Short mmCIF file of C-alpha atoms in Angstrom, two decimals:
data_model
loop_
_atom_site.label_atom_id
_atom_site.label_comp_id
_atom_site.label_asym_id
_atom_site.label_seq_id
_atom_site.Cartn_x
_atom_site.Cartn_y
_atom_site.Cartn_z
CA MET A 157 0.28 0.33 -0.14
CA ILE A 158 0.92 3.89 -0.72
CA SER A 159 1.23 6.00 2.02
CA LEU A 160 -0.66 9.17 1.30
CA ARG A 161 -0.44 11.97 4.38
CA PRO A 162 -3.72 13.71 3.11
CA SER A 163 -3.33 16.48 0.79
CA GLY A 164 -4.69 18.69 4.00
CA PHE A 165 -2.84 17.43 6.77
CA ASP A 166 -0.69 20.57 8.51
CA GLU A 167 1.09 19.19 11.39
CA LEU A 168 2.90 21.61 11.51
CA GLY A 169 0.22 23.99 11.36
CA LEU A 170 1.79 26.00 9.29
CA ARG A 171 -0.97 27.27 7.10
CA ARG A 172 -1.26 30.06 10.27
CA ALA A 173 3.08 30.87 10.41
CA LEU A 174 3.84 31.17 6.95
CA SER A 175 0.26 33.35 5.87
CA ASP A 176 -1.24 33.22 1.98
CA ARG A 177 -0.83 37.21 2.51
CA MET A 178 2.30 38.99 3.25
CA LEU A 179 5.27 36.58 1.51
CA PRO A 180 3.32 36.10 -2.07
CA VAL A 181 2.10 39.50 -1.87
CA LEU A 182 6.18 40.93 -2.03
CA VAL A 183 6.61 37.76 -3.89
CA GLY A 184 4.75 39.03 -6.59
CA ALA A 185 6.16 42.65 -6.31
CA MET A 186 9.34 41.00 -7.21
CA THR A 187 7.81 38.66 -10.11
CA PHE A 188 7.34 41.70 -11.20
CA LEU A 189 10.63 44.05 -11.73
CA ALA A 190 11.99 40.86 -12.94
CA ALA A 191 9.81 40.81 -15.57
CA LEU A 192 10.51 44.09 -16.41
CA ALA A 193 14.08 43.27 -16.56
CA MET A 194 13.69 40.55 -18.28
CA ALA A 195 12.06 42.21 -20.79
CA GLY A 196 14.57 45.22 -20.77
CA TRP A 197 17.10 41.64 -21.65
CA PHE A 198 14.70 40.65 -24.45
CA GLY A 199 14.23 43.27 -25.95
CA THR A 200 16.91 45.29 -26.37
CA ALA A 201 18.74 42.45 -27.59
CA ALA A 202 16.04 42.15 -30.49
CA LEU A 203 16.45 46.03 -31.17
CA ALA A 204 20.55 45.19 -31.86
CA ARG A 205 19.62 41.75 -33.92
CA HIS A 206 17.49 44.73 -35.84
CA TRP A 207 19.96 47.29 -36.28
CA GLN A 208 22.54 45.11 -36.56
CA GLN A 209 21.03 43.41 -39.51
CA GLY A 210 19.89 46.81 -40.81
CA ALA A 211 23.46 48.50 -40.81
CA GLY A 212 25.44 45.12 -41.39
CA ALA A 213 24.57 44.80 -45.06
CA SER A 214 24.75 48.66 -45.85
CA LEU A 215 27.71 50.34 -47.13
CA THR A 216 28.36 54.38 -47.44
CA VAL A 217 31.06 55.36 -50.14
CA GLN A 218 31.78 59.10 -50.24
CA VAL A 219 33.64 60.44 -53.66
CA PRO A 220 34.59 63.91 -53.41
CA GLN A 221 34.20 66.03 -55.68
CA ALA A 222 31.82 63.69 -57.42
CA THR A 223 31.26 65.96 -60.96
CA ASP A 224 34.96 66.21 -62.11
CA PRO A 225 36.31 63.68 -64.84
CA ALA A 226 36.79 60.11 -63.53
CA ALA A 227 40.71 59.12 -63.76
CA SER A 228 39.78 56.45 -67.22
CA GLY A 229 38.08 59.51 -68.34
CA GLY A 230 35.30 60.09 -70.26
CA GLN A 231 32.80 59.64 -67.23
CA THR A 232 32.57 61.24 -63.90
CA ARG A 233 33.35 60.84 -60.91
CA LEU A 234 31.06 59.51 -59.22
CA ALA A 235 29.55 57.47 -62.54
CA ALA A 236 32.45 55.59 -62.40
CA VAL A 237 32.27 54.79 -58.91
CA LEU A 238 28.41 54.18 -59.25
CA ALA A 239 29.65 51.23 -61.93
CA LEU A 240 31.85 49.57 -60.72
CA LEU A 241 29.98 49.31 -57.59
CA THR A 242 26.35 48.47 -59.80
CA GLY A 243 29.41 45.39 -61.59
CA THR A 244 30.52 44.51 -58.26
CA PRO A 245 29.02 40.85 -57.03
CA GLY A 246 27.49 41.43 -53.32
CA VAL A 247 25.64 44.13 -54.53
CA ALA A 248 22.56 44.60 -53.90
CA SER A 249 21.89 47.72 -54.73
CA ALA A 250 23.74 51.32 -54.64
CA HIS A 251 22.08 54.42 -55.08
CA ALA A 252 23.56 58.31 -55.20
CA LEU A 253 21.56 60.43 -52.72
CA SER A 254 20.47 63.54 -54.24
CA ASP A 255 21.28 67.02 -52.92
CA GLN A 256 18.31 67.02 -51.32
CA GLU A 257 18.64 63.38 -49.35
CA LEU A 258 21.74 64.72 -48.39
CA ALA A 259 20.02 67.56 -47.21
CA ASP A 260 17.73 66.14 -45.48
CA LEU A 261 20.69 64.29 -43.19
CA LEU A 262 22.65 67.29 -43.20
CA LYS A 263 19.59 68.95 -41.46
CA PRO A 264 20.36 68.65 -38.11
CA TRP A 265 24.25 69.42 -38.28
CA LEU A 266 24.03 72.14 -40.57
CA GLY A 267 20.41 73.40 -40.61
CA GLN A 268 18.36 74.60 -43.25
CA GLY A 269 20.41 75.39 -46.89
CA ALA A 270 23.10 73.18 -45.69
CA ASP A 271 23.23 72.89 -49.73
CA ARG A 272 24.08 76.66 -50.15
CA LEU A 273 26.80 77.11 -47.99
CA ALA A 274 30.24 76.93 -49.70
CA ILE A 275 31.22 73.26 -48.36
CA PRO A 276 33.27 71.33 -50.27
CA ILE A 277 30.13 68.16 -49.81
CA PRO A 278 31.18 64.01 -51.26
CA ALA A 279 28.53 62.86 -53.23
CA VAL A 280 27.37 60.29 -51.03
CA ILE A 281 26.08 56.24 -52.11
CA ALA A 282 23.99 54.57 -49.84
CA VAL A 283 25.11 50.91 -51.04
CA ARG A 284 22.98 47.67 -49.84
CA LEU A 285 24.58 44.13 -50.03
CA THR A 286 23.05 40.68 -50.30
CA GLY A 287 24.88 39.64 -47.01
CA THR A 288 26.00 41.19 -44.52
CA ALA A 289 29.78 43.39 -45.61
CA SER A 290 32.98 41.47 -45.95
CA ASP A 291 36.83 42.58 -46.69
CA LEU A 292 36.19 45.94 -48.26
CA ALA A 293 39.58 46.58 -49.20
CA PRO A 294 39.62 45.47 -52.23
CA LEU A 295 36.59 47.15 -53.76
CA ALA A 296 38.03 50.17 -51.53
CA HIS A 297 40.92 50.01 -53.51
CA ARG A 298 38.90 49.57 -56.62
CA LEU A 299 37.33 52.68 -56.29
CA ASP A 300 40.35 54.69 -54.68
CA ASP A 301 41.86 54.16 -58.45
CA ALA A 302 38.44 55.03 -60.01
CA ALA A 303 38.02 57.54 -58.13
CA PRO A 304 40.58 58.46 -55.73
CA GLY A 305 40.23 59.77 -52.27
CA THR A 306 36.80 57.81 -51.86
CA LEU A 307 35.70 56.06 -49.09
CA VAL A 308 34.02 53.56 -48.08
CA GLU A 309 32.85 53.41 -45.01
CA ASP A 310 30.35 50.37 -43.12
CA HIS A 311 29.14 50.76 -40.61
CA ASP A 312 31.04 48.44 -37.84
CA ARG A 313 31.98 50.92 -35.32
CA TRP A 314 27.99 51.69 -35.02
CA ILE A 315 27.92 47.93 -34.63
CA GLY A 316 30.37 48.02 -31.52
CA ARG A 317 29.38 50.93 -29.77
CA LEU A 318 25.33 49.69 -30.40
CA ALA A 319 26.96 45.71 -28.68
CA VAL A 320 28.85 47.98 -26.24
CA LEU A 321 25.56 49.57 -25.08
CA VAL A 322 23.56 46.44 -25.63
CA ARG A 323 26.20 44.43 -23.28
CA SER A 324 25.28 47.44 -20.83
CA LEU A 325 21.56 46.99 -20.85
CA GLN A 326 21.81 43.78 -20.64
CA ALA A 327 24.02 43.43 -17.69
CA CYS A 328 22.67 45.74 -16.07
CA ALA A 329 19.05 44.13 -16.63
CA GLY A 330 20.93 40.82 -15.62
CA LEU A 331 21.95 42.36 -12.09
CA ALA A 332 18.40 43.61 -11.62
CA LEU A 333 17.22 39.86 -12.03
CA LEU A 334 20.46 38.13 -9.86
CA LEU A 335 18.42 41.33 -7.22
CA VAL A 336 14.99 40.92 -7.18
CA ALA A 337 15.95 36.82 -6.81
CA GLY A 338 18.09 37.29 -3.89
CA VAL A 339 15.24 39.77 -2.08
CA ALA A 340 12.82 37.25 -2.61
CA ALA A 341 14.68 34.57 -0.84
CA SER A 342 16.06 36.99 2.01
CA VAL A 343 12.12 37.44 2.45
CA ILE A 344 11.77 34.10 2.02
CA ALA A 345 13.72 33.24 4.62
CA VAL A 346 13.10 35.64 6.64
CA ALA A 347 9.05 34.52 6.33
CA THR A 348 10.62 31.05 7.67
CA ARG A 349 12.22 31.83 10.14
CA ALA A 350 8.94 34.25 11.81
CA GLY A 351 7.50 30.62 11.06
CA LEU A 352 9.91 28.99 12.87
CA SER A 353 10.25 30.83 15.97
CA THR A 354 6.05 31.24 16.20
CA ARG A 355 6.16 26.77 15.20
CA ARG A 356 8.63 26.47 17.36
CA GLU A 357 6.84 23.37 19.83
CA ALA A 358 4.71 21.62 17.20
CA ILE A 359 8.12 21.74 15.71
CA GLU A 360 9.51 20.59 18.99
CA ILE A 361 6.62 17.82 19.29
CA VAL A 362 7.27 16.72 16.12
CA HIS A 363 11.00 16.31 15.73
CA GLY A 364 10.26 13.48 19.24
CA LEU A 365 7.99 11.97 17.70
CA GLY A 366 10.73 10.58 15.49
CA ALA A 367 10.55 13.34 12.43
CA THR A 368 13.97 13.48 10.51
CA ASP A 369 15.11 16.68 9.58
CA ALA A 370 14.02 15.66 5.57
CA TYR A 371 10.84 15.72 7.23
CA ILE A 372 10.14 18.82 9.00
CA ALA A 373 12.37 20.94 6.48
CA GLY A 374 10.47 19.84 3.64
CA ARG A 375 7.72 20.62 5.42
CA PHE A 376 7.58 24.37 4.96
CA ALA A 377 9.51 23.96 2.16
CA ALA A 378 6.54 22.66 -0.30
CA ARG A 379 4.82 25.55 1.66
CA ALA A 380 7.22 28.29 1.11
CA THR A 381 7.04 26.66 -2.95
CA LEU A 382 3.67 26.97 -2.74
CA LEU A 383 2.94 30.62 -1.69
CA ALA A 384 6.09 31.61 -3.77
CA ALA A 385 5.23 30.59 -6.69
CA ALA A 386 1.02 31.34 -5.86
CA GLY A 387 2.66 34.76 -5.94
CA ALA A 388 5.28 34.35 -8.54
CA ALA A 389 2.32 34.14 -10.53
CA GLY A 390 -0.23 36.73 -10.04
CA GLY A 391 3.26 38.77 -10.18
CA ALA A 392 3.68 37.58 -13.42
CA LEU A 393 -0.17 38.20 -14.75
CA VAL A 394 0.29 41.65 -13.46
CA ALA A 395 3.63 42.64 -15.50
CA LEU A 396 1.19 41.40 -18.87
CA PRO A 397 0.20 44.43 -19.74
CA VAL A 398 2.90 46.59 -19.00
CA LEU A 399 5.21 44.25 -21.26
CA LEU A 400 2.27 44.21 -24.38
CA ALA A 401 2.38 48.38 -23.63
CA LEU A 402 5.86 48.09 -23.52
CA ALA A 403 5.36 45.72 -27.02
CA ARG A 404 3.39 47.93 -28.66
CA LEU A 405 6.00 50.92 -28.05
CA ALA A 406 8.98 49.32 -28.74
CA ALA A 407 7.42 47.44 -32.41
CA PRO A 408 8.01 50.50 -34.73
CA PHE A 409 12.39 50.60 -33.32
CA VAL A 410 12.23 46.37 -34.38
CA GLY A 411 11.07 46.81 -38.22
CA GLN A 412 6.77 46.19 -36.89
CA PRO A 413 4.52 48.59 -38.13
CA ALA A 414 3.46 51.31 -35.11
CA GLY A 415 -0.17 50.65 -36.49
CA THR A 416 -0.25 46.74 -36.33
CA ALA A 417 0.31 45.95 -32.96
CA GLY A 418 -2.09 45.94 -30.44
CA ASP A 419 -5.04 46.06 -32.54
CA THR A 420 -6.67 43.07 -32.32
CA LEU A 421 -5.86 40.64 -28.59
CA GLN A 422 -4.40 38.43 -31.36
CA ASP A 423 -1.94 41.57 -33.02
CA ALA A 424 -0.97 42.91 -29.02
CA LEU A 425 -0.05 39.18 -27.43
CA GLY A 426 1.82 39.09 -30.84
CA ALA A 427 3.94 42.15 -30.44
CA LEU A 428 6.35 40.66 -27.15
CA PRO A 429 8.94 38.49 -28.25
CA VAL A 430 8.52 34.69 -28.39
CA ALA A 431 11.33 34.34 -25.78
CA LEU A 432 9.23 36.25 -23.30
CA TRP A 433 6.37 34.58 -23.75
CA LEU A 434 8.28 31.21 -22.71
CA ALA A 435 10.38 32.82 -19.89
CA LEU A 436 7.03 34.45 -18.00
CA PRO A 437 6.38 31.30 -17.34
CA CYS A 438 9.58 30.45 -15.89
CA LEU A 439 8.79 33.30 -13.21
CA PRO A 440 6.69 31.05 -11.07
CA VAL A 441 8.73 28.00 -11.51
CA SER A 442 11.81 29.82 -10.33
CA ALA A 443 10.34 31.34 -7.63
CA GLY A 444 9.30 28.37 -6.31
CA ALA A 445 12.66 26.64 -6.80
CA ILE A 446 13.84 30.04 -4.60
CA GLY A 447 11.22 28.77 -2.27
CA PHE A 448 12.07 25.17 -2.10
CA ALA A 449 15.28 26.01 -1.16
CA THR A 450 15.34 28.78 0.74
CA ALA A 451 12.80 27.66 2.78
CA HIS A 452 15.28 24.73 2.95
CA SER A 453 18.37 25.20 3.79
CA ALA A 454 16.71 27.72 6.90
CA VAL A 455 14.76 25.11 8.81
CA ARG A 456 17.36 22.03 8.64
CA ARG A 457 19.89 25.04 9.68
CA TRP A 458 18.02 26.11 12.62
CA LEU A 459 16.62 21.71 13.46
CA ARG A 460 20.70 21.44 13.73
CA ARG A 461 19.85 22.59 17.48
CA LEU A 462 17.45 19.97 18.47
CA PRO A 463 19.45 16.39 19.39
CA MET B 251 17.02 -2.93 25.88
CA LEU B 252 18.78 0.18 28.01
CA ARG B 253 22.02 0.84 29.75
CA PHE B 254 23.83 3.74 31.29
CA GLU B 255 27.03 3.28 32.63
CA ALA B 256 28.15 6.42 34.73
CA VAL B 257 26.07 9.17 32.83
CA GLY B 258 26.01 12.39 33.65
CA LEU B 259 24.18 16.03 32.69
CA ARG B 260 24.08 19.13 32.61
CA TYR B 261 22.32 21.46 30.16
CA GLU B 262 23.69 24.28 28.98
CA ARG B 263 22.05 27.90 29.67
CA SER B 264 22.16 29.89 25.97
CA GLY B 265 21.98 26.55 23.90
CA VAL B 266 25.56 26.82 22.62
CA ARG B 267 28.40 24.11 24.08
CA THR B 268 30.98 25.69 26.47
CA ASP B 269 31.86 25.30 29.21
CA ALA B 270 31.53 29.00 30.28
CA SER B 271 28.05 28.49 29.52
CA ALA B 272 27.58 24.95 31.47
CA GLY B 273 24.81 25.03 33.65
CA PRO B 274 25.75 22.84 36.78
CA GLU B 275 25.20 19.52 36.51
CA VAL B 276 21.35 17.34 37.16
CA LEU B 277 22.20 13.91 37.27
CA HIS B 278 25.25 12.69 38.60
CA ASP B 279 26.91 8.71 37.44
CA ILE B 280 23.72 7.25 36.47
CA SER B 281 24.50 3.43 36.71
CA PHE B 282 21.94 0.76 35.71
CA HIS B 283 20.66 -0.75 32.88
CA LEU B 284 17.22 -2.69 31.74
CA ARG B 285 16.39 -6.21 29.82
CA PRO B 286 13.75 -5.60 27.24
CA GLY B 287 10.15 -6.38 28.45
CA ALA B 288 11.08 -5.06 32.07
CA PHE B 289 8.52 -2.74 34.11
CA ARG B 290 9.88 -0.05 36.69
CA TRP B 291 8.40 2.69 38.57
CA LEU B 292 10.62 5.66 38.78
CA MET B 293 10.36 8.02 42.09
CA GLY B 294 11.82 10.51 43.55
CA PRO B 295 11.09 14.29 44.91
CA SER B 296 10.31 16.82 42.96
CA GLY B 297 13.39 18.56 40.83
CA ALA B 298 15.21 15.03 42.45
CA GLY B 299 15.62 14.51 38.14
CA LYS B 300 12.88 12.67 37.31
CA THR B 301 12.63 14.36 34.50
CA SER B 302 15.81 14.75 33.52
CA LEU B 303 16.41 10.90 33.54
CA LEU B 304 12.78 10.70 31.03
CA ARG B 305 14.82 12.87 28.86
CA LEU B 306 17.77 11.25 28.65
CA LEU B 307 15.53 8.09 27.54
CA TYR B 308 12.72 10.28 25.12
CA LEU B 309 15.89 11.59 22.86
CA ALA B 310 15.56 15.00 23.97
CA VAL B 311 18.56 15.37 24.99
CA ARG B 312 22.02 13.74 24.83
CA PRO B 313 24.04 12.80 27.61
CA THR B 314 27.07 15.49 28.44
CA ARG B 315 29.16 12.30 30.36
CA GLY B 316 29.17 8.31 30.80
CA ARG B 317 27.32 6.25 27.83
CA LEU B 318 24.36 5.69 27.95
CA THR B 319 23.30 1.96 25.37
CA LEU B 320 19.39 1.91 23.42
CA MET B 321 18.56 0.29 21.95
CA GLY B 322 21.84 -1.23 20.94
CA THR B 323 23.07 2.34 19.98
CA ASP B 324 25.40 4.29 21.74
CA VAL B 325 22.98 7.84 22.26
CA ALA B 326 25.98 9.81 23.04
CA THR B 327 27.94 9.02 19.99
CA ALA B 328 25.52 8.80 17.67
CA PRO B 329 25.08 10.55 14.93
CA ARG B 330 22.06 13.15 14.42
CA ARG B 331 20.53 11.66 11.70
CA ALA B 332 20.92 7.45 13.47
CA LEU B 333 18.44 9.24 16.70
CA PRO B 334 14.87 9.73 14.68
CA VAL B 335 14.21 5.54 13.89
CA LEU B 336 14.92 5.58 18.02
CA ARG B 337 12.88 7.83 18.61
CA ARG B 338 9.72 6.64 16.90
CA ARG B 339 10.45 2.98 19.01
CA ILE B 340 9.75 5.21 22.09
CA GLY B 341 5.91 6.59 23.24
CA VAL B 342 5.99 8.97 25.70
CA VAL B 343 3.20 10.30 27.89
CA PHE B 344 4.80 14.03 28.91
CA GLN B 345 2.62 15.87 32.19
CA ASP B 346 1.06 18.54 29.75
CA PHE B 347 0.48 16.17 26.86
CA ARG B 348 2.05 18.01 24.34
CA LEU B 349 -0.82 17.84 21.78
CA LEU B 350 -0.19 20.03 18.91
CA PRO B 351 -3.47 21.89 19.73
CA HIS B 352 -4.34 22.77 16.60
CA LEU B 353 -5.19 18.87 15.40
CA SER B 354 -8.21 17.16 15.69
CA ALA B 355 -8.11 14.18 18.13
CA PHE B 356 -7.32 11.75 15.04
CA ASP B 357 -4.87 14.09 13.75
CA ASN B 358 -2.71 13.68 16.43
CA VAL B 359 -2.81 10.46 17.33
CA ALA B 360 -2.45 9.74 14.24
CA LEU B 361 0.86 12.12 13.39
CA PRO B 362 3.47 9.10 15.08
CA LEU B 363 1.83 6.21 12.34
CA ARG B 364 3.21 9.48 10.27
CA ILE B 365 5.72 10.55 10.35
CA ALA B 366 6.43 6.22 9.89
CA GLY B 367 4.95 6.68 6.16
CA ARG B 368 2.52 3.97 7.36
CA PRO B 369 -0.19 3.80 4.78
CA GLU B 370 -3.51 5.21 5.39
CA GLY B 371 -5.70 2.89 5.58
CA GLN B 372 -3.83 0.70 8.55
CA ILE B 373 -4.11 4.49 10.22
CA ARG B 374 -7.46 4.68 9.71
CA ALA B 375 -8.25 1.03 11.27
CA ASP B 376 -5.48 1.64 13.78
CA VAL B 377 -6.19 5.08 15.47
CA GLY B 378 -9.57 4.64 15.60
CA GLU B 379 -9.71 1.46 17.52
CA LEU B 380 -7.28 2.66 19.85
CA LEU B 381 -9.39 6.20 20.78
CA ARG B 382 -12.95 3.37 21.24
CA TRP B 383 -10.48 1.91 23.10
CA VAL B 384 -9.71 4.87 25.42
CA GLY B 385 -13.61 5.44 24.92
CA LEU B 386 -13.21 9.00 22.82
CA SER B 387 -14.96 6.93 19.97
CA GLN B 388 -16.59 10.39 20.09
CA HIS B 389 -14.70 13.04 19.38
CA LEU B 390 -12.11 11.37 16.24
CA ASP B 391 -12.89 15.48 15.02
CA THR B 392 -12.93 17.77 18.61
CA ARG B 393 -9.89 19.46 19.69
CA PRO B 394 -7.38 19.23 22.51
CA ALA B 395 -9.13 22.97 23.69
CA GLU B 396 -12.30 21.82 23.95
CA LEU B 397 -11.36 18.28 25.80
CA SER B 398 -11.37 17.55 29.77
CA GLY B 399 -7.68 17.24 30.86
CA GLY B 400 -8.53 13.70 31.36
CA GLU B 401 -9.40 13.32 27.89
CA GLN B 402 -6.86 15.03 26.82
CA GLN B 403 -4.24 12.95 28.52
CA ARG B 404 -6.39 10.02 26.84
CA VAL B 405 -5.48 11.15 23.51
CA ALA B 406 -1.79 11.68 24.48
CA ILE B 407 -1.56 8.29 25.84
CA ALA B 408 -3.46 6.96 22.73
CA ARG B 409 -0.72 8.78 20.55
CA SER B 410 2.90 7.40 22.51
CA VAL B 411 1.15 3.82 21.87
CA ILE B 412 -0.20 3.54 18.82
CA THR B 413 3.58 2.59 16.89
CA ARG B 414 3.81 0.25 19.79
CA PRO B 415 6.54 1.08 20.82
CA ALA B 416 9.73 -0.51 22.27
CA LEU B 417 10.22 1.35 25.12
CA LEU B 418 7.03 3.53 26.94
CA LEU B 419 7.71 6.17 29.14
CA ALA B 420 5.33 8.22 31.23
CA ASP B 421 5.57 11.00 33.60
CA GLU B 422 2.95 11.85 36.00
CA PRO B 423 0.61 9.81 33.34
CA THR B 424 -1.95 9.34 35.80
CA GLY B 425 -1.83 13.06 37.66
CA ASN B 426 -5.63 14.26 35.22
CA LEU B 427 -7.54 10.46 35.42
CA ASP B 428 -10.20 9.40 38.13
CA ASP B 429 -9.25 6.26 40.08
CA GLY B 430 -11.36 4.53 37.55
CA GLN B 431 -9.29 5.80 34.29
CA ALA B 432 -6.23 5.58 36.37
CA GLU B 433 -6.78 1.86 36.93
CA ARG B 434 -7.73 1.07 33.09
CA LEU B 435 -3.75 3.00 32.03
CA MET B 436 -2.49 0.64 35.02
CA GLN B 437 -4.59 -2.21 32.30
CA LEU B 438 -2.84 -0.69 28.85
CA PHE B 439 1.02 -0.30 30.61
CA LYS B 440 0.89 -4.14 31.72
CA GLU B 441 -0.44 -5.28 28.28
CA MET B 442 1.69 -3.78 26.92
CA ASN B 443 4.49 -4.54 28.74
CA ARG B 444 3.01 -8.38 28.82
CA ILE B 445 4.08 -8.16 25.09
CA GLY B 446 7.05 -6.81 25.02
CA THR B 447 7.32 -3.34 25.38
CA THR B 448 9.86 -1.87 28.50
CA VAL B 449 7.73 0.28 30.36
CA ILE B 450 9.33 3.03 32.89
CA VAL B 451 6.85 4.95 34.82
CA ALA B 452 7.60 7.93 37.01
CA THR B 453 4.95 9.35 39.38
CA HIS B 454 4.37 10.64 43.09
CA ASN B 455 0.89 8.45 43.35
CA GLU B 456 2.04 6.26 45.73
CA MET B 457 -1.28 4.15 45.87
CA LEU B 458 -0.99 2.90 42.36
CA VAL B 459 2.78 1.51 43.45
CA GLU B 460 0.95 0.28 46.12
CA ARG B 461 -1.65 -1.40 44.32
CA HIS B 462 0.68 -2.65 41.15
CA PRO B 463 3.98 -3.63 43.11
CA ALA B 464 7.03 -3.08 40.78
CA PRO B 465 10.98 -2.72 40.46
CA THR B 466 11.23 1.20 41.64
CA LEU B 467 13.97 3.08 40.60
CA HIS B 468 14.02 5.48 43.21
CA ILE B 469 16.22 9.11 42.38
CA ALA B 470 17.31 11.67 44.35
CA ASN B 471 19.48 14.85 44.05
CA GLY B 472 20.09 13.97 40.25
CA ARG B 473 21.67 10.41 42.05
CA LEU B 474 20.01 7.11 41.59
CA ALA B 475 19.41 5.88 45.24
CA ALA B 476 18.34 3.24 44.87
CA SER B 477 17.20 0.05 43.20
CA ASP B 478 14.39 -2.54 44.81
CA GLY B 479 17.51 -5.19 43.83
CA ARG B 480 14.15 -6.94 42.57
CA ASP B 481 14.75 -8.22 38.92
CA ASP B 482 12.57 -7.49 35.81
CA GLY B 483 9.03 -7.64 35.41
CA TRP B 484 5.66 -7.69 37.97
CA VAL B 485 6.05 -8.81 41.64
CA SER B 486 2.70 -10.99 42.09
#
């Protein structure tokens, strides 16, 4: 026969000692913060990925004195460079920016009418590649031969800076998650110790009747696991609408049109990254695990004072 | 069954085991042994050390010196993890009952069996039968606070014998019982003793001892004054 202790059997009186109010609320609040930190982690990663893909597949070519004749003669330097670029394998398109586009680009720095200033402004060609940029040195050489002074700039430097920024933001999010887990563990440890002192007599009686440390610690751990997991589930549920709103705000930056996310419930739910959907249910599981481990070790340490 | 060899006990004042924190010795040089199936009265004036001796026997404390062997285990040197199994073979009736106030009479009596992991079906049958035997079949779901002193004591007694322990200890078990109930309890102890349980009963009740003569451990000032020399078992 299998021994099945009745499910409601609470020999240590833990339903009152570890109450279902304070602990779940505190763990729920921690989980809310953890969900925000996780959203920060996944959000920055998605933004970085999107920008990296965009920037990694493009080049900027600057041609000074664009209207001068090219070294080979016959055509302008700009036309020679454009012809070379379009004939290069791996180049999807090469588009020389018009004066208006160039003026728009420079407007933030030079103001309106930048084109009327007596500054020699090079022609700028936006090049889209079929894949990410590989070794650009041979291309740069050929362009320089055709039109000396031509500069080829990939966006490595900016991607590098962006990567550093993203890694820092992710480190902050990770640190926040660790802190939240640490605070949750402390809250559970304090609640467990309070429970131990209020149920001291019951524990001594049960211990005297031959209960092992594992038995007593297991009763506390089961209760702490239940309360922490329930609190965390509540916290994650409360965080969900906040995350959906943030995802909707972030949609234009990760390549989704601003209008689509949130028009229907399905769109709204789809705005969250899949990774976040997978990570959210992990919060109650992790909180339960933290509750179990913390309560178990706290009770076992306390029980060592008994013979 | 059990053997004391020059056992001494001192309580620690602060729970920290250092010489500075140690209190005075409450038991000195206790030496005696009991064979399985023995019965002993434990008598002595208040404060003589009866309760401390019982605490040693139900493993609430360990000896601070000497050697105590209980059911083949050296209690002073055994690892902590070895003690729960020993405790499950010891039944104790406390003077203050030590029932769990939030549990019903049934659950209080079932507790040792559940701790030992017995099947629930067997628990229901055994506990129901024993509570009927002690006259509490109407109070299975009643909590201790709603029971009289005598009823609480009977619950405590039922809890102590439900596992059919090898060693049964009782500290003033008849204090809250009328004469009829006390006699009934003695019959239970005798019956347990007859089927091989070693029984030690601490009491001030000389009338009870006279009605049920048996070898006696006398304790005074923390020393075992004398055993009356008779061998294990009942004196007819």
